[in-house]
Coordinates of C-alpha atoms and ligand atoms in Angstrom, one line a residue:
M1 CA 164.1 11.5 33.2
S2 CA 160.8 10.3 35.3
V3 CA 161.5 6.8 36.8
V4 CA 157.8 4.9 36.4
N5 CA 157.3 2.9 40.0
N6 CA 155.0 0.0 39.3
D7 CA 153.8 0.2 42.6
T8 CA 152.2 3.6 41.8
Q9 CA 149.4 4.4 44.2
V10 CA 146.6 5.8 42.3
L11 CA 144.2 8.3 44.6
K12 CA 141.2 8.4 44.4
N13 CA 138.6 11.0 45.3
Y14 CA 136.7 11.0 48.7
V15 CA 132.8 11.7 48.6
G16 CA 130.6 11.1 51.4
G17 CA 132.8 8.6 53.1
K18 CA 134.0 7.1 50.5
W19 CA 136.8 6.2 48.0
V20 CA 135.7 6.8 44.3
D21 CA 136.6 7.2 41.0
T22 CA 136.6 10.3 39.1
A23 CA 133.8 10.3 36.3
G24 CA 136.2 11.7 33.6
G25 CA 138.9 9.2 34.4
K26 CA 141.5 11.4 33.7
F27 CA 144.7 11.4 35.5
G28 CA 147.7 13.5 36.7
E29 CA 151.6 12.5 37.6
V30 CA 152.6 12.9 41.7
I31 CA 156.3 13.3 41.6
N32 CA 158.7 12.9 44.5
P33 CA 160.9 16.0 43.5
S34 CA 164.2 14.9 44.8
T35 CA 164.2 12.2 42.7
G36 CA 162.2 12.4 39.7
E37 CA 159.9 9.3 40.7
I38 CA 156.1 9.1 39.9
I39 CA 155.1 8.8 43.4
A40 CA 151.3 8.4 42.7
K41 CA 148.3 9.1 40.1
V42 CA 146.1 12.1 41.0
P43 CA 142.4 12.3 39.3
L44 CA 142.0 14.9 36.9
S45 CA 137.9 15.6 38.0
T46 CA 135.5 17.1 36.8
K47 CA 132.6 19.2 37.6
E48 CA 130.7 16.2 37.9
D49 CA 132.8 15.2 40.5
V50 CA 132.6 18.4 42.3
A51 CA 128.7 18.2 42.3
N52 CA 128.4 15.0 43.3
A53 CA 130.8 15.7 46.5
V54 CA 128.6 19.4 47.1
E55 CA 125.5 17.4 47.1
T56 CA 126.9 15.1 49.5
A57 CA 128.3 17.5 52.0
Q58 CA 125.1 19.4 51.9
K59 CA 123.1 16.6 53.2
T60 CA 125.9 15.8 55.6
F61 CA 125.8 19.2 56.8
E62 CA 121.9 19.5 57.6
T63 CA 122.0 17.6 60.3
W64 CA 126.1 18.7 61.4
R65 CA 124.8 21.9 61.8
N66 CA 123.2 21.2 65.0
V67 CA 125.6 19.0 66.7
P68 CA 126.3 20.5 69.5
A69 CA 129.8 22.5 69.6
P70 CA 130.9 20.8 72.6
K71 CA 130.0 17.7 71.0
R72 CA 131.6 19.4 67.2
A73 CA 135.0 19.9 69.3
R74 CA 135.2 16.7 70.4
L75 CA 135.7 15.5 67.5
M76 CA 138.9 17.9 67.0
F77 CA 140.1 16.4 70.0
A78 CA 140.1 12.7 68.6
F79 CA 141.6 14.0 65.5
Q80 CA 144.1 15.8 67.7
H81 CA 145.5 13.0 68.9
L82 CA 145.8 11.0 66.4
L83 CA 147.7 13.4 63.9
V84 CA 150.3 13.8 67.3
K85 CA 150.2 10.0 66.7
H86 CA 150.7 10.1 63.2
H87 CA 152.9 13.4 63.2
E88 CA 156.3 11.3 62.0
E89 CA 154.4 9.5 59.2
L90 CA 152.5 12.7 58.1
A91 CA 155.9 14.7 57.8
K92 CA 157.8 11.8 55.7
L93 CA 154.7 12.1 53.3
V94 CA 155.8 15.9 53.2
V95 CA 158.9 15.3 52.2
Q96 CA 158.4 13.3 50.1
E97 CA 155.8 14.7 47.7
N98 CA 156.8 18.6 48.8
G99 CA 160.5 17.7 48.7
K100 CA 161.1 19.8 51.7
A101 CA 164.0 19.1 54.7
F102 CA 162.3 16.4 57.6
K103 CA 163.0 19.0 60.3
E104 CA 160.6 21.8 58.2
A105 CA 157.8 18.5 57.2
Y106 CA 158.4 18.0 60.8
G107 CA 158.1 21.7 62.0
E108 CA 154.5 21.9 59.4
V109 CA 152.6 19.3 61.1
Q110 CA 153.1 20.3 64.7
R111 CA 151.2 24.2 63.4
G112 CA 148.9 21.8 61.4
I113 CA 148.5 20.2 64.9
E114 CA 148.2 23.5 66.2
C115 CA 145.4 25.1 64.0
V116 CA 143.1 21.3 65.3
E117 CA 144.3 22.7 68.6
F118 CA 142.6 26.3 68.0
A119 CA 139.7 24.6 66.2
A120 CA 139.0 22.7 69.4
G121 CA 138.0 25.8 71.1
A122 CA 134.9 26.1 69.5
P123 CA 132.2 26.1 72.3
T124 CA 133.7 29.6 74.0
L125 CA 135.2 30.6 70.3
L126 CA 131.1 31.0 68.8
M127 CA 130.0 32.2 71.9
G128 CA 127.9 35.1 70.9
E129 CA 127.0 38.5 72.3
S130 CA 124.0 39.9 74.4
L131 CA 122.8 43.0 75.2
N132 CA 119.7 43.0 77.9
N133 CA 117.6 46.3 78.1
I134 CA 118.5 47.9 75.1
A135 CA 115.3 49.8 75.1
E136 CA 112.9 49.0 77.7
E137 CA 111.8 45.8 77.7
I138 CA 113.8 44.6 74.9
D139 CA 116.8 42.2 74.8
S140 CA 119.4 41.7 72.0
E141 CA 121.5 38.6 71.5
M142 CA 124.0 37.5 68.5
F143 CA 124.5 34.3 68.0
R144 CA 127.1 32.5 65.4
F145 CA 125.7 30.1 62.7
P146 CA 127.5 28.1 59.9
L147 CA 127.2 29.0 56.5
G148 CA 126.9 26.3 54.5
V149 CA 128.9 24.0 52.1
V150 CA 132.7 25.1 51.8
G151 CA 135.2 24.9 49.3
G152 CA 138.9 24.9 50.5
I153 CA 142.1 25.2 47.9
T154 CA 145.2 24.8 48.2
P155 CA 148.5 25.3 47.2
F156 CA 151.5 22.7 47.2
N157 CA 154.2 24.3 49.1
F158 CA 152.6 23.3 52.5
P159 CA 150.7 20.4 52.0
M160 CA 149.7 20.3 55.8
M161 CA 149.2 23.2 57.4
V162 CA 147.2 24.7 54.3
P163 CA 144.2 22.6 54.5
L164 CA 144.1 22.5 58.0
W165 CA 144.0 26.5 57.9
M166 CA 140.4 25.8 56.5
F167 CA 138.3 22.6 57.2
P168 CA 139.2 22.4 60.9
L169 CA 137.9 25.3 61.9
A170 CA 135.3 25.4 58.8
I171 CA 133.7 22.3 60.3
V172 CA 133.9 23.1 64.3
C173 CA 131.7 25.7 63.1
G174 CA 128.6 23.5 61.6
N175 CA 129.9 23.9 57.9
A176 CA 131.0 20.4 55.7
F177 CA 134.1 20.9 53.3
V178 CA 135.0 20.2 50.2
L179 CA 138.8 20.3 50.1
K180 CA 140.8 20.7 46.7
P181 CA 144.1 20.4 47.9
S182 CA 147.2 20.9 45.0
E183 CA 147.5 18.5 42.2
R184 CA 151.3 18.1 42.7
T185 CA 150.8 17.6 46.5
P186 CA 147.1 15.6 47.1
L187 CA 149.2 12.8 49.2
L188 CA 148.9 14.5 52.6
A189 CA 145.1 15.4 52.1
T190 CA 144.8 11.7 51.2
R191 CA 145.9 10.2 55.0
L192 CA 144.2 13.3 56.6
A193 CA 140.8 12.1 55.6
E194 CA 141.6 8.7 56.8
L195 CA 142.8 10.0 59.7
F196 CA 139.6 12.3 59.6
T197 CA 137.4 9.6 59.4
E198 CA 139.0 7.4 61.7
A199 CA 138.3 10.2 64.5
G200 CA 134.3 9.8 64.4
A201 CA 133.7 11.7 61.9
P202 CA 130.5 11.0 60.4
D203 CA 130.8 10.8 56.5
G204 CA 130.4 13.4 54.0
L205 CA 131.6 16.0 56.5
L206 CA 135.5 16.1 54.5
N207 CA 134.8 15.3 51.2
I208 CA 138.4 15.7 48.7
V209 CA 137.5 16.0 44.8
H210 CA 141.9 15.7 43.5
G211 CA 141.8 18.2 40.5
A212 CA 143.0 21.4 38.7
H213 CA 140.9 24.5 37.2
D214 CA 137.9 22.2 36.4
V215 CA 137.2 21.5 40.1
V216 CA 138.1 25.2 40.9
N217 CA 135.8 25.9 38.8
G218 CA 132.7 23.2 39.4
L219 CA 133.4 24.4 43.3
I220 CA 132.7 28.4 42.3
E221 CA 130.0 27.8 40.1
H222 CA 128.5 25.5 42.4
E223 CA 125.4 27.6 44.3
K224 CA 125.6 25.3 47.0
V225 CA 128.8 26.4 48.1
K226 CA 128.4 29.4 49.9
A227 CA 131.8 30.0 50.9
I228 CA 135.6 29.7 49.0
S229 CA 139.1 29.3 50.9
F230 CA 141.9 29.7 48.5
V231 CA 145.5 29.8 49.2
G232 CA 148.1 30.1 46.1
S233 CA 149.3 32.2 43.8
Q234 CA 148.5 36.0 42.5
P235 CA 146.6 35.3 39.3
V236 CA 144.5 32.2 40.2
A237 CA 143.5 34.7 43.5
K238 CA 142.4 36.9 41.6
Y239 CA 140.7 34.9 39.2
V240 CA 138.5 32.6 42.6
Y241 CA 137.9 36.0 43.8
E242 CA 136.5 37.5 41.0
Q243 CA 134.2 34.9 39.5
A244 CA 133.5 33.7 43.0
A245 CA 132.4 36.9 44.5
A246 CA 130.9 37.8 41.0
Q247 CA 128.4 34.1 42.0
G248 CA 127.8 35.6 45.6
K249 CA 129.8 33.9 47.5
R250 CA 132.2 34.6 50.4
V251 CA 135.9 34.4 49.2
Q252 CA 138.9 35.0 51.1
A253 CA 142.0 34.9 48.8
L254 CA 145.5 34.3 50.2
S255 CA 148.4 34.6 47.3
G256 CA 151.4 35.7 46.7
A257 CA 154.4 37.6 48.4
K258 CA 157.9 39.8 47.5
N259 CA 159.6 39.7 51.5
H260 CA 162.4 42.4 52.6
H261 CA 164.5 41.8 55.3
V262 CA 165.7 45.2 56.1
V263 CA 169.2 45.1 57.5
M264 CA 170.3 47.8 59.9
P265 CA 174.2 49.3 60.1
D266 CA 174.0 48.3 64.2
C267 CA 172.5 45.0 64.3
D268 CA 174.4 41.9 65.2
M269 CA 175.2 40.6 61.7
D270 CA 176.2 37.3 62.1
K271 CA 172.4 36.6 62.7
A272 CA 171.0 38.5 60.2
V273 CA 172.7 36.2 57.8
S274 CA 171.8 33.2 59.8
H275 CA 168.0 34.7 59.8
I276 CA 168.1 35.4 55.9
I277 CA 169.9 31.9 55.2
S278 CA 167.2 30.5 56.3
S279 CA 164.6 32.3 55.5
A280 CA 165.7 32.3 51.8
Y281 CA 167.1 28.9 51.9
G282 CA 164.6 27.0 53.4
S283 CA 162.2 24.7 51.7
A284 CA 164.6 25.8 48.7
G285 CA 163.0 29.9 48.9
Q286 CA 158.9 28.1 48.3
R287 CA 157.5 29.1 51.4
C288 CA 154.9 32.7 50.9
M289 CA 157.0 34.4 53.3
A290 CA 160.1 33.4 52.4
C291 CA 163.0 36.3 52.3
S292 CA 163.6 37.0 48.9
A293 CA 165.3 40.7 49.2
V294 CA 167.4 41.7 51.5
V295 CA 167.9 45.7 52.1
V296 CA 171.3 46.7 53.6
V297 CA 171.4 50.2 55.2
G298 CA 174.8 51.9 55.3
E299 CA 178.1 51.1 54.8
K300 CA 178.2 47.1 55.3
G301 CA 176.7 45.8 52.0
D302 CA 179.9 44.5 51.0
E303 CA 180.3 42.4 54.5
F304 CA 176.9 41.4 55.1
V305 CA 177.5 40.0 51.0
A306 CA 180.3 38.5 52.0
K307 CA 179.2 36.4 55.4
L308 CA 175.7 35.7 53.0
K309 CA 177.9 34.4 50.5
Q310 CA 180.2 32.1 53.0
K311 CA 177.2 30.4 54.9
A312 CA 175.6 29.9 51.6
D313 CA 179.3 28.0 50.1
E314 CA 178.3 26.1 53.3
L315 CA 174.8 24.9 52.1
I316 CA 174.3 21.0 51.9
M317 CA 171.5 20.3 49.3
G318 CA 170.0 17.5 48.7
S319 CA 166.6 15.5 49.4
G320 CA 164.9 16.1 52.4
F321 CA 164.9 12.9 54.5
D322 CA 168.9 13.7 55.2
D323 CA 169.8 15.6 57.9
E324 CA 172.7 18.2 57.3
V325 CA 170.2 18.8 54.5
L326 CA 168.6 22.9 54.3
L327 CA 168.4 23.9 50.7
T328 CA 166.0 21.0 48.9
P329 CA 164.6 20.8 45.5
V330 CA 161.5 23.0 43.8
I331 CA 158.3 21.5 43.2
R332 CA 158.8 20.6 39.6
K333 CA 161.2 21.3 36.8
E334 CA 159.1 23.2 35.0
H335 CA 159.0 25.6 38.1
R336 CA 163.0 25.5 38.2
D337 CA 162.6 26.4 34.5
K338 CA 161.1 29.9 35.3
V339 CA 163.6 30.6 38.4
L340 CA 165.9 30.0 35.6
D341 CA 164.6 32.4 34.1
Y342 CA 164.3 35.1 36.5
I343 CA 168.4 34.2 37.0
E344 CA 169.1 35.4 33.8
L345 CA 166.9 38.6 34.1
G346 CA 168.5 39.4 36.5
M347 CA 171.8 39.5 35.2
K348 CA 170.2 40.7 31.8
E349 CA 169.4 44.1 34.3
G350 CA 172.2 44.4 35.2
A351 CA 172.8 42.9 38.7
E352 CA 175.7 41.3 40.0
L353 CA 175.7 37.8 40.4
I354 CA 177.6 37.1 43.4
R355 CA 176.7 32.8 44.4
D356 CA 175.6 31.4 40.7
G357 CA 173.8 28.1 42.0
R358 CA 172.8 26.4 38.5
K359 CA 176.4 25.5 38.9
E360 CA 175.5 22.7 41.5
M361 CA 172.2 21.7 39.1
D362 CA 175.3 19.1 37.7
E363 CA 175.6 17.1 41.2
H364 CA 171.8 16.5 41.3
T365 CA 170.4 16.0 37.9
E366 CA 167.7 13.2 38.8
G367 CA 166.0 15.5 41.1
N368 CA 165.1 19.6 40.8
F369 CA 167.5 21.2 42.7
L370 CA 168.9 24.3 42.4
G371 CA 171.9 25.8 44.2
A372 CA 171.5 29.0 46.5
T373 CA 171.8 32.3 44.1
I374 CA 172.8 35.8 45.2
F375 CA 172.1 38.7 42.9
D376 CA 174.3 41.8 44.4
R377 CA 174.0 45.8 43.3
V378 CA 170.2 45.2 42.7
T379 CA 168.0 48.5 42.7
P380 CA 164.7 48.4 43.1
D381 CA 163.3 49.2 39.5
M382 CA 164.6 45.5 38.2
T383 CA 162.1 42.5 37.9
I384 CA 163.9 40.6 40.1
A385 CA 163.5 42.9 42.7
K386 CA 159.7 43.2 42.4
E387 CA 158.0 40.0 41.4
E388 CA 157.7 36.8 43.5
I389 CA 160.7 34.4 42.5
F390 CA 159.6 31.5 44.2
G391 CA 163.4 29.5 44.7
P392 CA 166.3 29.9 46.8
V393 CA 167.4 33.2 45.1
V394 CA 167.9 36.2 47.1
A395 CA 168.4 39.8 45.8
V396 CA 170.1 42.3 47.8
I397 CA 169.9 46.4 47.3
E398 CA 171.7 48.2 49.4
V399 CA 170.7 51.7 49.9
E400 CA 172.0 54.7 52.8
S401 CA 169.0 55.3 54.8
Y402 CA 165.9 53.8 57.0
E403 CA 164.1 55.8 55.6
E404 CA 164.8 54.8 51.8
A405 CA 164.8 50.9 52.8
V406 CA 161.3 51.5 53.6
L407 CA 160.6 53.2 50.8
I408 CA 162.0 49.9 48.9
A409 CA 160.1 47.6 50.8
N410 CA 156.4 49.2 50.0
D411 CA 157.2 49.7 46.7
V412 CA 156.1 46.2 45.5
E413 CA 152.7 45.1 44.6
Y414 CA 152.7 42.7 47.5
G415 CA 152.6 42.9 51.0
L416 CA 152.8 39.8 53.2
S417 CA 155.9 39.8 55.6
A418 CA 158.8 42.3 56.2
S419 CA 161.3 41.7 58.5
I420 CA 163.9 44.8 60.4
V421 CA 167.6 43.5 61.9
T422 CA 168.3 46.6 64.4
N423 CA 169.0 46.6 68.2
N424 CA 167.8 50.2 67.7
L425 CA 164.5 49.5 69.8
K426 CA 162.5 52.8 68.7
L427 CA 163.4 52.5 65.2
A428 CA 162.0 49.1 65.4
H429 CA 158.5 50.2 66.5
Q430 CA 158.8 52.8 63.4
F431 CA 159.1 49.7 61.7
T432 CA 156.5 47.8 62.2
K433 CA 154.2 50.8 61.9
D434 CA 155.4 52.4 58.3
V435 CA 156.1 49.1 56.9
Q436 CA 153.0 47.7 54.5
A437 CA 152.8 43.8 55.2
G438 CA 150.2 41.9 57.2
T439 CA 152.9 40.2 59.4
V440 CA 155.9 42.2 60.7
K441 CA 159.1 40.7 62.8
V442 CA 162.1 42.2 64.7
N443 CA 164.7 40.5 64.8
R444 CA 163.4 37.5 63.6
T445 CA 163.3 35.3 60.2
T446 CA 160.1 36.5 57.9
T447 CA 159.1 33.4 58.3
G448 CA 157.2 31.1 60.4
N449 CA 153.5 32.4 62.3
L450 CA 151.4 31.6 65.1
M451 CA 148.4 29.4 64.5
N452 CA 145.9 30.9 66.8
A453 CA 146.6 34.5 65.3
P454 CA 145.7 36.1 62.2
F455 CA 147.3 35.6 59.0
G456 CA 147.0 37.3 55.7
G457 CA 148.9 40.2 53.7
V458 CA 147.8 44.0 52.4
K459 CA 147.9 44.9 49.1
R460 CA 148.0 42.1 46.1
S461 CA 148.9 39.4 48.6
S462 CA 145.5 38.9 49.8
T463 CA 142.4 39.9 49.3
S464 CA 141.1 42.7 51.9
T465 CA 138.6 40.5 53.1
F466 CA 138.9 38.2 55.6
R467 CA 142.2 36.6 57.2
E468 CA 143.0 33.0 57.3
S469 CA 143.4 31.7 61.3
G470 CA 142.4 32.7 64.9
R471 CA 139.1 34.3 65.8
V472 CA 139.4 36.5 62.4
G473 CA 139.2 32.9 60.6
L474 CA 136.8 31.6 62.5
E475 CA 134.3 34.6 61.0
F476 CA 134.8 33.7 58.1
F477 CA 133.0 30.0 58.6
T478 CA 129.7 31.9 60.4
Q479 CA 127.2 34.1 60.0
I480 CA 125.6 36.4 63.0
K481 CA 122.3 36.6 63.0
T482 CA 120.7 39.5 65.4
V483 CA 118.2 38.3 68.5
Y484 CA 115.6 41.1 69.6
I485 CA 113.2 40.2 72.4
G486 CA 110.6 41.8 73.5
Y487 CA 108.5 41.0 76.6
Ligands
NAD501 P1 148.6 27.8 42.7 O1 147.7 29.0 42.5 O2 149.6 27.3 41.3 O3 147.5 26.8 43.1 C1 147.4 27.0 44.2 C2 145.9 25.7 43.6 O4 145.1 26.6 42.7 C3 146.1 24.4 43.4 O5 145.6 23.9 44.1 C4 145.4 24.4 41.7 O6 145.9 23.3 41.5 C5 144.3 25.7 42.0 N1 144.8 26.3 40.5 C6 146.4 26.6 39.9 N2 146.4 27.3 38.6 C7 145.0 27.3 38.6 C8 144.2 28.0 37.2 N3 144.6 28.4 35.9 N4 142.9 28.4 37.2 C9 142.1 27.5 38.3 N5 142.6 26.8 39.4 C10 144.0 27.0 39.5 O7 149.8 28.2 43.6 P2 150.8 27.0 44.2 O8 152.3 27.3 43.0 O9 150.4 25.5 44.6 O10 151.6 27.9 45.5 C11 152.5 29.1 45.6 C12 151.8 29.8 46.0 O11 151.0 29.9 47.1 C13 152.6 31.2 46.1 O12 152.4 32.3 44.9 C14 152.8 31.5 47.5 O13 152.7 32.8 47.5 C15 151.1 31.3 48.1 N6 151.0 31.0 49.2 C16 150.7 32.0 49.7 C17 149.7 31.6 51.3 C18 149.5 33.1 51.6 O14 149.6 32.7 53.1 N7 149.7 34.4 51.3 C19 150.6 30.6 51.8 C20 151.3 29.8 51.0 C21 151.5 29.8 49.7

């Protein structure tokens, strides 16, 4: 049962530099996943709230677009300074509302800071191209211009990093932004808005409208929203992409995943196991790049499973504020129910349950805990080998050859991240070419990426329009004008 805290914070929207109430007066609950305690009430805003925020952002855009790029970049330097100063506080907020371990939250805040550092390079990044004498007495120049008001819709699992993939880059390019954070983790976004304002952001540049599908639909339908950046689950990504594109908006939509780790017989098995433990069970398997299927090639399947089980047995489950803990709760009880359904399905479809994390649920009745779960003898046609589970569940598939392993990794609808562990450099290179994934790792965990490199997936993991981050991310937030000058 959830415990109501009398000091429960009631969040507001942030529009035009002011904290405002939602027009509809409805609220949802923000719950600490480790304790079940209600830590805040989040407005479930209306389309009217969205329209107010978009109109306000549009007004700010009219002046912000003309602010010189170096001055826009200076806002990012000031913001970066404040984020560094409040690093620990922000990480604690992530632990509180998302439940992940403090060390991971601290790393996530660091990734967010790196996004702002990249955005601060705007004066260089935004430079166009030119060519003199493209014909007699004609020069040509290419400039980048902002789009206008951009909407951002973000998931619960990275409350710091994903909003920071979006709004610093969009804003430094000259756009104004309306952010709709996940209604399950809205606290961090609220704090970011405060710090952005303290850094000197003009009123109306970053607006926050809390809520759920009504806010998303409000952004999709508003004609002054020129682009939508979305990160979340596959069905919602598809919906947002189709609806927003039909309205003529520019859309990038990053979505679900099924990330494979291929374990070759020549690898350092202990290292492979340690990577998989960290990738599969960190953040309770709720990272988009989490490993959820391991394909073991050759005769070492039993050895691998025994080692994986041994390390999983050693994991400490508990609150993210406990330094020794790696395995933290999943976001909500309803989400855990979905993961439990997958465990039932895995057994029903004939996989062998080597480690049953359900047995540890009774030790932590307050939060949404589920112990590390391992299935062996999984076949590629089983549901647990194909669908995104987004919980601490690993499916082990044993095969005879590298070719079979690649076929299995590619025979899923997703393609976000994949990793191979091997000492064979030639095979490792081959894997980077063969596997259908937006990020490929060699002798590394499937998780983790660089904030100034492009990020996204193939197949159903992303729309094939634009990637997030880096120069490619910047392209999403700008449009190009080509100018020809004759003399
Ligand atoms: P989600 O799809 O439930 O929610 C994402 C956003 O969409 C939230 O802001 C939510 O309010 C909104 N939303 C949810 N249902 C909606 C609906 N019916 N109509 C309109 N809007 C709706 O995703 P989540 O559970 O918060 O996040 C986990 C998912 O995000 C996983 O599938 C994960 O793989 C994915 N993810 C992907 C990446 C990536 O880079 N590819 C990164 C992080 C998370």
